[in-house]
PDB file of C-alpha atoms in Angstrom:
ATOM      1  CA  UNK A  29     -14.707  29.138  76.308  1.00  0.00           C
ATOM      2  CA  UNK A  30     -11.779  28.928  73.957  1.00  0.00           C
ATOM      3  CA  UNK A  31     -12.836  25.417  72.890  1.00  0.00           C
ATOM      4  CA  UNK A  32     -16.345  26.596  72.007  1.00  0.00           C
ATOM      5  CA  UNK A  33     -14.906  29.490  70.043  1.00  0.00           C
ATOM      6  CA  UNK A  34     -12.584  27.222  68.060  1.00  0.00           C
ATOM      7  CA  UNK A  35     -15.461  24.804  67.396  1.00  0.00           C
ATOM      8  CA  UNK A  36     -17.696  27.617  66.134  1.00  0.00           C
ATOM      9  CA  UNK A  37     -14.884  28.969  64.019  1.00  0.00           C
ATOM     10  CA  UNK A  38     -14.309  25.506  62.507  1.00  0.00           C
ATOM     11  CA  UNK A  39     -18.024  25.184  61.716  1.00  0.00           C
ATOM     12  CA  UNK A  40     -18.063  28.602  60.042  1.00  0.00           C
ATOM     13  CA  UNK A  41     -14.916  27.786  58.054  1.00  0.00           C
ATOM     14  CA  UNK A  42     -16.375  24.456  56.930  1.00  0.00           C
ATOM     15  CA  UNK A  43     -19.614  26.162  55.917  1.00  0.00           C
ATOM     16  CA  UNK A  44     -17.699  28.820  53.988  1.00  0.00           C
ATOM     17  CA  UNK A  45     -15.577  26.200  52.224  1.00  0.00           C
ATOM     18  CA  UNK A  46     -18.687  24.165  51.416  1.00  0.00           C
ATOM     19  CA  UNK A  47     -20.379  27.245  49.994  1.00  0.00           C
ATOM     20  CA  UNK A  48     -17.291  28.041  47.925  1.00  0.00           C
ATOM     21  CA  UNK A  49     -17.136  24.446  46.679  1.00  0.00           C
ATOM     22  CA  UNK A  50     -20.826  24.506  45.774  1.00  0.00           C
ATOM     23  CA  UNK A  51     -20.437  27.779  43.864  1.00  0.00           C
ATOM     24  CA  UNK A  52     -17.341  26.449  42.103  1.00  0.00           C
ATOM     25  CA  UNK A  53     -19.140  23.320  40.988  1.00  0.00           C
ATOM     26  CA  UNK A  54     -22.127  25.341  39.845  1.00  0.00           C
ATOM     27  CA  UNK A  55     -19.845  27.654  37.857  1.00  0.00           C
ATOM     28  CA  UNK A  56     -18.035  24.729  36.254  1.00  0.00           C
ATOM     29  CA  UNK A  57     -21.380  23.145  35.333  1.00  0.00           C
ATOM     30  CA  UNK A  58     -22.525  26.415  33.786  1.00  0.00           C
ATOM     31  CA  UNK A  59     -19.308  26.713  31.772  1.00  0.00           C
ATOM     32  CA  UNK A  60     -19.718  23.123  30.609  1.00  0.00           C
ATOM     33  CA  UNK A  61     -23.278  23.817  29.425  1.00  0.00           C
ATOM     34  CA  UNK A  62     -22.100  26.929  27.590  1.00  0.00           C
ATOM     35  CA  UNK A  63     -19.340  24.926  25.908  1.00  0.00           C
ATOM     36  CA  UNK A  64     -21.836  22.299  24.770  1.00  0.00           C
ATOM     37  CA  UNK A  65     -24.121  24.965  23.294  1.00  0.00           C
ATOM     38  CA  UNK A  66     -21.216  26.783  21.632  1.00  0.00           C
ATOM     39  CA  UNK A  67     -21.970  30.025  23.472  1.00  0.00           C
ATOM     40  CA  UNK A  68     -19.375  32.552  24.567  1.00  0.00           C
ATOM     41  CA  UNK A  69     -18.207  31.610  28.060  1.00  0.00           C
ATOM     42  CA  UNK A  70     -19.214  34.029  30.817  1.00  0.00           C
ATOM     43  CA  UNK A  71     -18.652  33.695  34.554  1.00  0.00           C
ATOM     44  CA  UNK A  72     -19.019  36.268  37.307  1.00  0.00           C
ATOM     45  CA  UNK A  73     -16.551  34.729  39.751  1.00  0.00           C
ATOM     46  CA  UNK A  74     -12.962  35.881  39.416  1.00  0.00           C
ATOM     47  CA  UNK A  75     -11.486  32.366  39.513  1.00  0.00           C
ATOM     48  CA  UNK A  76     -13.666  30.942  36.752  1.00  0.00           C
ATOM     49  CA  UNK A  77     -13.814  34.260  34.930  1.00  0.00           C
ATOM     50  CA  UNK A  78     -10.125  34.005  34.071  1.00  0.00           C
ATOM     51  CA  UNK A  79     -10.658  30.419  32.926  1.00  0.00           C
ATOM     52  CA  UNK A  80     -13.623  31.477  30.787  1.00  0.00           C
ATOM     53  CA  UNK A  81     -11.577  34.263  29.163  1.00  0.00           C
ATOM     54  CA  UNK A  82      -8.716  31.883  28.428  1.00  0.00           C
ATOM     55  CA  UNK A  83     -11.083  29.308  26.917  1.00  0.00           C
ATOM     56  CA  UNK A  84     -12.767  31.977  24.791  1.00  0.00           C
ATOM     57  CA  UNK A  85      -9.389  33.088  23.473  1.00  0.00           C
ATOM     58  CA  UNK A  86      -8.370  29.502  22.736  1.00  0.00           C
ATOM     59  CA  UNK A  87     -11.653  28.813  20.973  1.00  0.00           C
ATOM     60  CA  UNK A  88     -11.288  31.959  18.844  1.00  0.00           C
ATOM     61  CA  UNK A  89      -7.794  30.894  17.822  1.00  0.00           C
ATOM     62  CA  UNK A  90      -9.026  27.397  17.035  1.00  0.00           C
ATOM     63  CA  UNK A  91     -11.907  28.762  14.936  1.00  0.00           C
ATOM     64  CA  UNK A  92      -9.526  30.914  12.919  1.00  0.00           C
ATOM     65  CA  UNK A  93      -7.191  27.968  12.352  1.00  0.00           C
ATOM     66  CA  UNK A  94     -10.132  25.734  11.423  1.00  0.00           C
ATOM     67  CA  UNK A  95     -11.464  28.284   8.934  1.00  0.00           C
ATOM     68  CA  UNK A  96      -8.001  28.619   7.380  1.00  0.00           C
ATOM     69  CA  UNK A  97      -7.638  24.841   7.190  1.00  0.00           C
ATOM     70  CA  UNK A  98     -11.075  24.461   5.580  1.00  0.00           C
ATOM     71  CA  UNK A  99     -10.262  27.154   3.015  1.00  0.00           C
ATOM     72  CA  UNK A 100      -6.962  25.497   2.133  1.00  0.00           C
ATOM     73  CA  UNK A 101      -8.679  22.112   1.902  1.00  0.00           C
ATOM     74  CA  UNK A 102     -11.330  23.576  -0.419  1.00  0.00           C
ATOM     75  CA  UNK A 103      -8.657  25.108  -2.659  1.00  0.00           C
ATOM     76  CA  UNK A 104      -6.697  21.853  -2.739  1.00  0.00           C
ATOM     77  CA  UNK A 105      -9.862  19.893  -3.536  1.00  0.00           C
ATOM     78  CA  UNK A 106     -10.687  22.270  -6.392  1.00  0.00           C
ATOM     79  CA  UNK A 107      -7.165  21.924  -7.792  1.00  0.00           C
ATOM     80  CA  UNK A 108      -7.248  18.122  -7.602  1.00  0.00           C
ATOM     81  CA  UNK A 109     -10.674  18.024  -9.251  1.00  0.00           C
ATOM     82  CA  UNK A 110      -9.421  20.135 -12.171  1.00  0.00           C
ATOM     83  CA  UNK A 111      -6.182  18.212 -12.715  1.00  0.00           C
ATOM     84  CA  UNK A 112      -6.028  16.176 -15.906  1.00  0.00           C
ATOM     85  CA  UNK A 113      -3.504  13.834 -14.251  1.00  0.00           C
ATOM     86  CA  UNK A 114      -4.816  11.078 -12.018  1.00  0.00           C
ATOM     87  CA  UNK A 115      -4.011  11.379  -8.313  1.00  0.00           C
ATOM     88  CA  UNK A 116      -4.407   8.516  -5.830  1.00  0.00           C
ATOM     89  CA  UNK A 117      -3.479   8.528  -2.146  1.00  0.00           C
ATOM     90  CA  UNK A 118      -2.900   5.123  -0.545  1.00  0.00           C
ATOM     91  CA  UNK A 119      -2.330   4.278   3.111  1.00  0.00           C
ATOM     92  CA  UNK A 120       0.367   2.042   4.563  1.00  0.00           C
ATOM     93  CA  UNK A 121      -1.815  -1.061   3.964  1.00  0.00           C
ATOM     94  CA  UNK A 122      -2.124  -0.261   0.265  1.00  0.00           C
ATOM     95  CA  UNK A 123      -5.739   0.905   0.384  1.00  0.00           C
ATOM     96  CA  UNK A 124      -6.777   3.858  -1.748  1.00  0.00           C
ATOM     97  CA  UNK A 125      -7.991   6.635   0.537  1.00  0.00           C
ATOM     98  CA  UNK A 126      -8.538   9.270  -2.164  1.00  0.00           C
ATOM     99  CA  UNK A 127      -8.845   9.390  -5.948  1.00  0.00           C
ATOM    100  CA  UNK A 128      -9.538  12.492  -8.014  1.00  0.00           C
ATOM    101  CA  UNK A 129     -11.987  12.473 -10.975  1.00  0.00           C
ATOM    102  CA  UNK A 130      -9.163  12.080 -13.523  1.00  0.00           C
ATOM    103  CA  UNK A 131      -7.966   8.879 -11.823  1.00  0.00           C
ATOM    104  CA  UNK A 132     -11.490   7.454 -11.761  1.00  0.00           C
ATOM    105  CA  UNK A 133     -11.869   8.318 -15.440  1.00  0.00           C
ATOM    106  CA  UNK A 134      -8.698   6.333 -16.204  1.00  0.00           C
ATOM    107  CA  UNK A 135      -9.356   3.290 -14.022  1.00  0.00           C
ATOM    108  CA  UNK A 136     -13.092   3.396 -13.310  1.00  0.00           C
ATOM    109  CA  UNK A 137     -14.938   4.347 -10.155  1.00  0.00           C
ATOM    110  CA  UNK A 138     -15.193   4.170  -7.262  1.00  0.00           C
ATOM    111  CA  UNK A 139     -11.541   3.629  -6.339  1.00  0.00           C
ATOM    112  CA  UNK A 140     -11.610   4.639  -2.658  1.00  0.00           C
ATOM    113  CA  UNK A 141     -11.399   1.594  -0.399  1.00  0.00           C
ATOM    114  CA  UNK A 142      -9.850  -0.675  -3.011  1.00  0.00           C
ATOM    115  CA  UNK A 143      -6.308  -1.948  -2.928  1.00  0.00           C
ATOM    116  CA  UNK A 144      -3.788  -0.290  -5.223  1.00  0.00           C
ATOM    117  CA  UNK A 145      -3.489  -3.512  -7.234  1.00  0.00           C
ATOM    118  CA  UNK A 146      -7.258  -3.602  -7.783  1.00  0.00           C
ATOM    119  CA  UNK A 147      -7.369   0.087  -8.668  1.00  0.00           C
ATOM    120  CA  UNK A 148      -4.628   0.380 -11.304  1.00  0.00           C
ATOM    121  CA  UNK A 149      -4.819  -3.235 -12.584  1.00  0.00           C
ATOM    122  CA  UNK A 150      -1.466  -3.421 -14.370  1.00  0.00           C
ATOM    123  CA  UNK A 151       1.419  -5.472 -13.036  1.00  0.00           C
ATOM    124  CA  UNK A 152       4.142  -3.026 -14.125  1.00  0.00           C
ATOM    125  CA  UNK A 153       2.432  -0.116 -12.390  1.00  0.00           C
ATOM    126  CA  UNK A 154       1.752  -2.223  -9.297  1.00  0.00           C
ATOM    127  CA  UNK A 155       5.403  -3.310  -9.205  1.00  0.00           C
ATOM    128  CA  UNK A 156       6.511   0.336  -9.327  1.00  0.00           C
ATOM    129  CA  UNK A 157       4.233   1.148  -6.378  1.00  0.00           C
ATOM    130  CA  UNK A 158       5.563  -1.843  -4.410  1.00  0.00           C
ATOM    131  CA  UNK A 159       9.157  -0.762  -5.059  1.00  0.00           C
ATOM    132  CA  UNK A 160       8.228   2.658  -3.754  1.00  0.00           C
ATOM    133  CA  UNK A 161       6.826   1.113  -0.566  1.00  0.00           C
ATOM    134  CA  UNK A 162       9.841  -1.122  -0.058  1.00  0.00           C
ATOM    135  CA  UNK A 163      12.603   1.393  -0.805  1.00  0.00           C
ATOM    136  CA  UNK A 164      10.749   4.568   0.333  1.00  0.00           C
ATOM    137  CA  UNK A 165      12.102   6.192  -2.821  1.00  0.00           C
ATOM    138  CA  UNK A 166      10.339   7.806  -5.765  1.00  0.00           C
ATOM    139  CA  UNK A 167       9.597   5.322  -8.554  1.00  0.00           C
ATOM    140  CA  UNK A 168       8.465   5.873 -12.143  1.00  0.00           C
ATOM    141  CA  UNK A 169       7.078   3.458 -14.735  1.00  0.00           C
ATOM    142  CA  UNK A 170       5.562   3.848 -18.211  1.00  0.00           C
ATOM    143  CA  UNK A 171       3.317   1.255 -19.839  1.00  0.00           C
ATOM    144  CA  UNK A 172       1.129   0.817 -22.902  1.00  0.00           C
ATOM    145  CA  UNK A 173      -2.356  -0.595 -22.386  1.00  0.00           C
ATOM    146  CA  UNK A 174      -3.184  -2.588 -25.545  1.00  0.00           C
ATOM    147  CA  UNK A 175      -6.896  -2.827 -24.771  1.00  0.00           C
ATOM    148  CA  UNK A 176      -7.439   0.936 -24.613  1.00  0.00           C
ATOM    149  CA  UNK A 177      -4.343   1.863 -26.689  1.00  0.00           C
ATOM    150  CA  UNK A 178      -3.236   4.197 -23.930  1.00  0.00           C
ATOM    151  CA  UNK A 179       0.242   5.163 -22.767  1.00  0.00           C
ATOM    152  CA  UNK A 180       0.334   5.771 -19.015  1.00  0.00           C
ATOM    153  CA  UNK A 181       3.152   6.940 -16.762  1.00  0.00           C
ATOM    154  CA  UNK A 182       3.011   6.276 -13.030  1.00  0.00           C
ATOM    155  CA  UNK A 183       5.048   8.288 -10.522  1.00  0.00           C
ATOM    156  CA  UNK A 184       4.929   6.806  -7.009  1.00  0.00           C
ATOM    157  CA  UNK A 185       5.979   9.153  -4.206  1.00  0.00           C
ATOM    158  CA  UNK A 186       6.458   7.707  -0.690  1.00  0.00           C
ATOM    159  CA  UNK A 187       4.845   9.255   2.372  1.00  0.00           C
ATOM    160  CA  UNK A 188       7.617   8.922   4.941  1.00  0.00           C
ATOM    161  CA  UNK A 189       5.392  10.117   7.808  1.00  0.00           C
ATOM    162  CA  UNK A 190       2.287   7.945   7.437  1.00  0.00           C
ATOM    163  CA  UNK A 191       3.896   5.077   5.518  1.00  0.00           C
ATOM    164  CA  UNK A 192       1.548   5.441   2.556  1.00  0.00           C
ATOM    165  CA  UNK A 193       2.181   6.786  -0.925  1.00  0.00           C
ATOM    166  CA  UNK A 194       1.005   9.333  -3.472  1.00  0.00           C
ATOM    167  CA  UNK A 195       0.421   8.003  -6.979  1.00  0.00           C
ATOM    168  CA  UNK A 196       0.465  10.413  -9.920  1.00  0.00           C
ATOM    169  CA  UNK A 197      -0.769   8.894 -13.203  1.00  0.00           C
ATOM    170  CA  UNK A 198      -0.215  10.810 -16.450  1.00  0.00           C
ATOM    171  CA  UNK A 199      -1.934   9.931 -19.729  1.00  0.00           C
ATOM    172  CA  UNK A 200       0.783  10.270 -22.381  1.00  0.00           C
ATOM    173  CA  UNK A 201      -1.345   8.876 -25.218  1.00  0.00           C
ATOM    174  CA  UNK A 202      -1.654  12.174 -27.099  1.00  0.00           C
ATOM    175  CA  UNK A 203       2.032  12.986 -26.560  1.00  0.00           C
ATOM    176  CA  UNK A 204       3.088   9.582 -27.910  1.00  0.00           C
ATOM    177  CA  UNK A 205       0.790   9.954 -30.910  1.00  0.00           C
ATOM    178  CA  UNK A 206       2.261  13.370 -31.664  1.00  0.00           C
ATOM    179  CA  UNK A 207       5.745  11.892 -31.396  1.00  0.00           C
ATOM    180  CA  UNK A 208       4.738   9.159 -33.850  1.00  0.00           C
ATOM    181  CA  UNK A 209       3.308  11.726 -36.260  1.00  0.00           C
ATOM    182  CA  UNK A 210       6.467  13.825 -35.977  1.00  0.00           C
ATOM    183  CA  UNK A 211       8.706  10.809 -36.526  1.00  0.00           C
ATOM    184  CA  UNK A 212       6.694   9.663 -39.551  1.00  0.00           C
ATOM    185  CA  UNK A 213       6.648  13.178 -40.949  1.00  0.00           C
ATOM    186  CA  UNK A 214      10.413  13.548 -40.680  1.00  0.00           C
ATOM    187  CA  UNK A 215      10.913  10.099 -42.209  1.00  0.00           C
ATOM    188  CA  UNK A 216       8.634  10.871 -45.143  1.00  0.00           C
ATOM    189  CA  UNK A 217      10.182  14.306 -45.626  1.00  0.00           C
ATOM    190  CA  UNK A 218      13.688  12.823 -45.628  1.00  0.00           C
ATOM    191  CA  UNK A 219      12.632  10.281 -48.234  1.00  0.00           C
ATOM    192  CA  UNK A 220      11.016  12.928 -50.446  1.00  0.00           C
ATOM    193  CA  UNK A 221      14.070  15.175 -50.230  1.00  0.00           C
ATOM    194  CA  UNK A 222      16.550  12.383 -50.830  1.00  0.00           C
ATOM    195  CA  UNK A 223      15.227  11.583 -54.339  1.00  0.00           C
ATOM    196  CA  UNK A 224      15.635  15.026 -55.988  1.00  0.00           C
ATOM    197  CA  UNK A 225      18.918  15.638 -54.156  1.00  0.00           C
ATOM    198  CA  UNK A 226      20.315  12.343 -55.433  1.00  0.00           C
ATOM    199  CA  UNK A 227      19.161  13.230 -58.941  1.00  0.00           C
ATOM    200  CA  UNK A 228      20.803  16.654 -58.721  1.00  0.00           C
ATOM    201  CA  UNK A 229      24.037  15.123 -57.485  1.00  0.00           C
ATOM    202  CA  UNK A 230      24.077  12.597 -60.336  1.00  0.00           C
ATOM    203  CA  UNK A 231      23.358  15.283 -62.930  1.00  0.00           C
ATOM    204  CA  UNK A 232      26.069  17.546 -61.501  1.00  0.00           C
ATOM    205  CA  UNK A 233      28.653  14.759 -61.556  1.00  0.00           C
ATOM    206  CA  UNK A 234      27.687  13.903 -65.147  1.00  0.00           C
ATOM    207  CA  UNK A 235      28.148  17.510 -66.219  1.00  0.00           C
ATOM    208  CA  UNK A 236      31.490  17.691 -64.407  1.00  0.00           C
ATOM    209  CA  UNK A 237      32.645  14.538 -66.204  1.00  0.00           C
ATOM    210  CA  UNK A 238      32.342  16.276 -69.582  1.00  0.00           C
ATOM    211  CA  UNK A 239      28.654  16.359 -70.445  1.00  0.00           C
ATOM    212  CA  UNK A 240      28.655  20.138 -69.987  1.00  0.00           C
ATOM    213  CA  UNK A 241      30.621  20.525 -73.225  1.00  0.00           C
ATOM    214  CA  UNK A 242      28.203  18.252 -75.082  1.00  0.00           C
ATOM    215  CA  UNK A 243      25.938  20.591 -77.002  1.00  0.00           C
ATOM    216  CA  UNK A 244      23.066  18.088 -76.990  1.00  0.00           C
ATOM    217  CA  UNK A 245      23.330  16.432 -73.527  1.00  0.00           C
ATOM    218  CA  UNK A 246      24.415  19.525 -71.582  1.00  0.00           C
ATOM    219  CA  UNK A 247      21.251  21.597 -72.062  1.00  0.00           C
ATOM    220  CA  UNK A 248      19.099  18.519 -71.452  1.00  0.00           C
ATOM    221  CA  UNK A 249      20.824  17.798 -68.119  1.00  0.00           C
ATOM    222  CA  UNK A 250      20.557  21.457 -67.099  1.00  0.00           C
ATOM    223  CA  UNK A 251      16.834  21.338 -67.858  1.00  0.00           C
ATOM    224  CA  UNK A 252      16.408  18.301 -65.631  1.00  0.00           C
ATOM    225  CA  UNK A 253      18.346  20.080 -62.867  1.00  0.00           C
ATOM    226  CA  UNK A 254      16.003  23.040 -63.221  1.00  0.00           C
ATOM    227  CA  UNK A 255      13.033  20.688 -62.873  1.00  0.00           C
ATOM    228  CA  UNK A 256      14.467  19.087 -59.730  1.00  0.00           C
ATOM    229  CA  UNK A 257      15.153  22.521 -58.203  1.00  0.00           C
ATOM    230  CA  UNK A 258      11.540  23.515 -58.915  1.00  0.00           C
ATOM    231  CA  UNK A 259      10.382  20.324 -57.176  1.00  0.00           C
ATOM    232  CA  UNK A 260      12.499  21.138 -54.096  1.00  0.00           C
ATOM    233  CA  UNK A 261      11.127  24.699 -54.060  1.00  0.00           C
ATOM    234  CA  UNK A 262       7.570  23.352 -54.182  1.00  0.00           C
ATOM    235  CA  UNK A 263       8.277  20.938 -51.316  1.00  0.00           C
ATOM    236  CA  UNK A 264       9.768  23.732 -49.219  1.00  0.00           C
ATOM    237  CA  UNK A 265       6.695  25.902 -49.820  1.00  0.00           C
ATOM    238  CA  UNK A 266       4.350  23.039 -48.891  1.00  0.00           C
ATOM    239  CA  UNK A 267       6.376  22.455 -45.738  1.00  0.00           C
ATOM    240  CA  UNK A 268       6.035  26.123 -44.764  1.00  0.00           C
ATOM    241  CA  UNK A 269       2.297  26.052 -45.507  1.00  0.00           C
TER     242      UNK A 269
END
């Protein structure tokens, strides 16, 4: 009698466990289908209900983080697109993974997928990038491109995590031209000032040597000094204008 009771109890326990296993598998399959569809996870059973709640919370957190990441990426993309300096990102193998519009305007497009040497096409700039890769230190190089009459400055910044590098290319052509204009202007101004000043000095020394007492030469020299002073005044006014 006891044996039959134990056997029946074992059969009932096995049936109950099988039913529980079947329901668990069905619940897991339902959760999987909901995940694939992107629906909110719902489950009536207490065991899977807690799992569904935890997954919903995790997915909400992930969605918030993804939205924040996408917004930051959009802002960064907008900034890079508006930069007048060229920006290139190269991987550890020296392949350009990203180039903003300014870089493609300087070197031509498309640049993504090319090697750094093919993209920037100047041995001095390529050497600076290679030094950056070898030393993992920031490198800078300035060159003049005779064909386009451009002055470019490359700043290579190593990426110590991924082994690649960030290349910042600045077009200094306008700055160099302004420096040339300033230098020429100062040189011309110095030359123009030197002539009347030398004349005034010579006239002053002549007067000091005795010409001031000469009734004929003294007034003539003073008149020339007055003329030179007027010329300096005119130059100063033109400079202010």
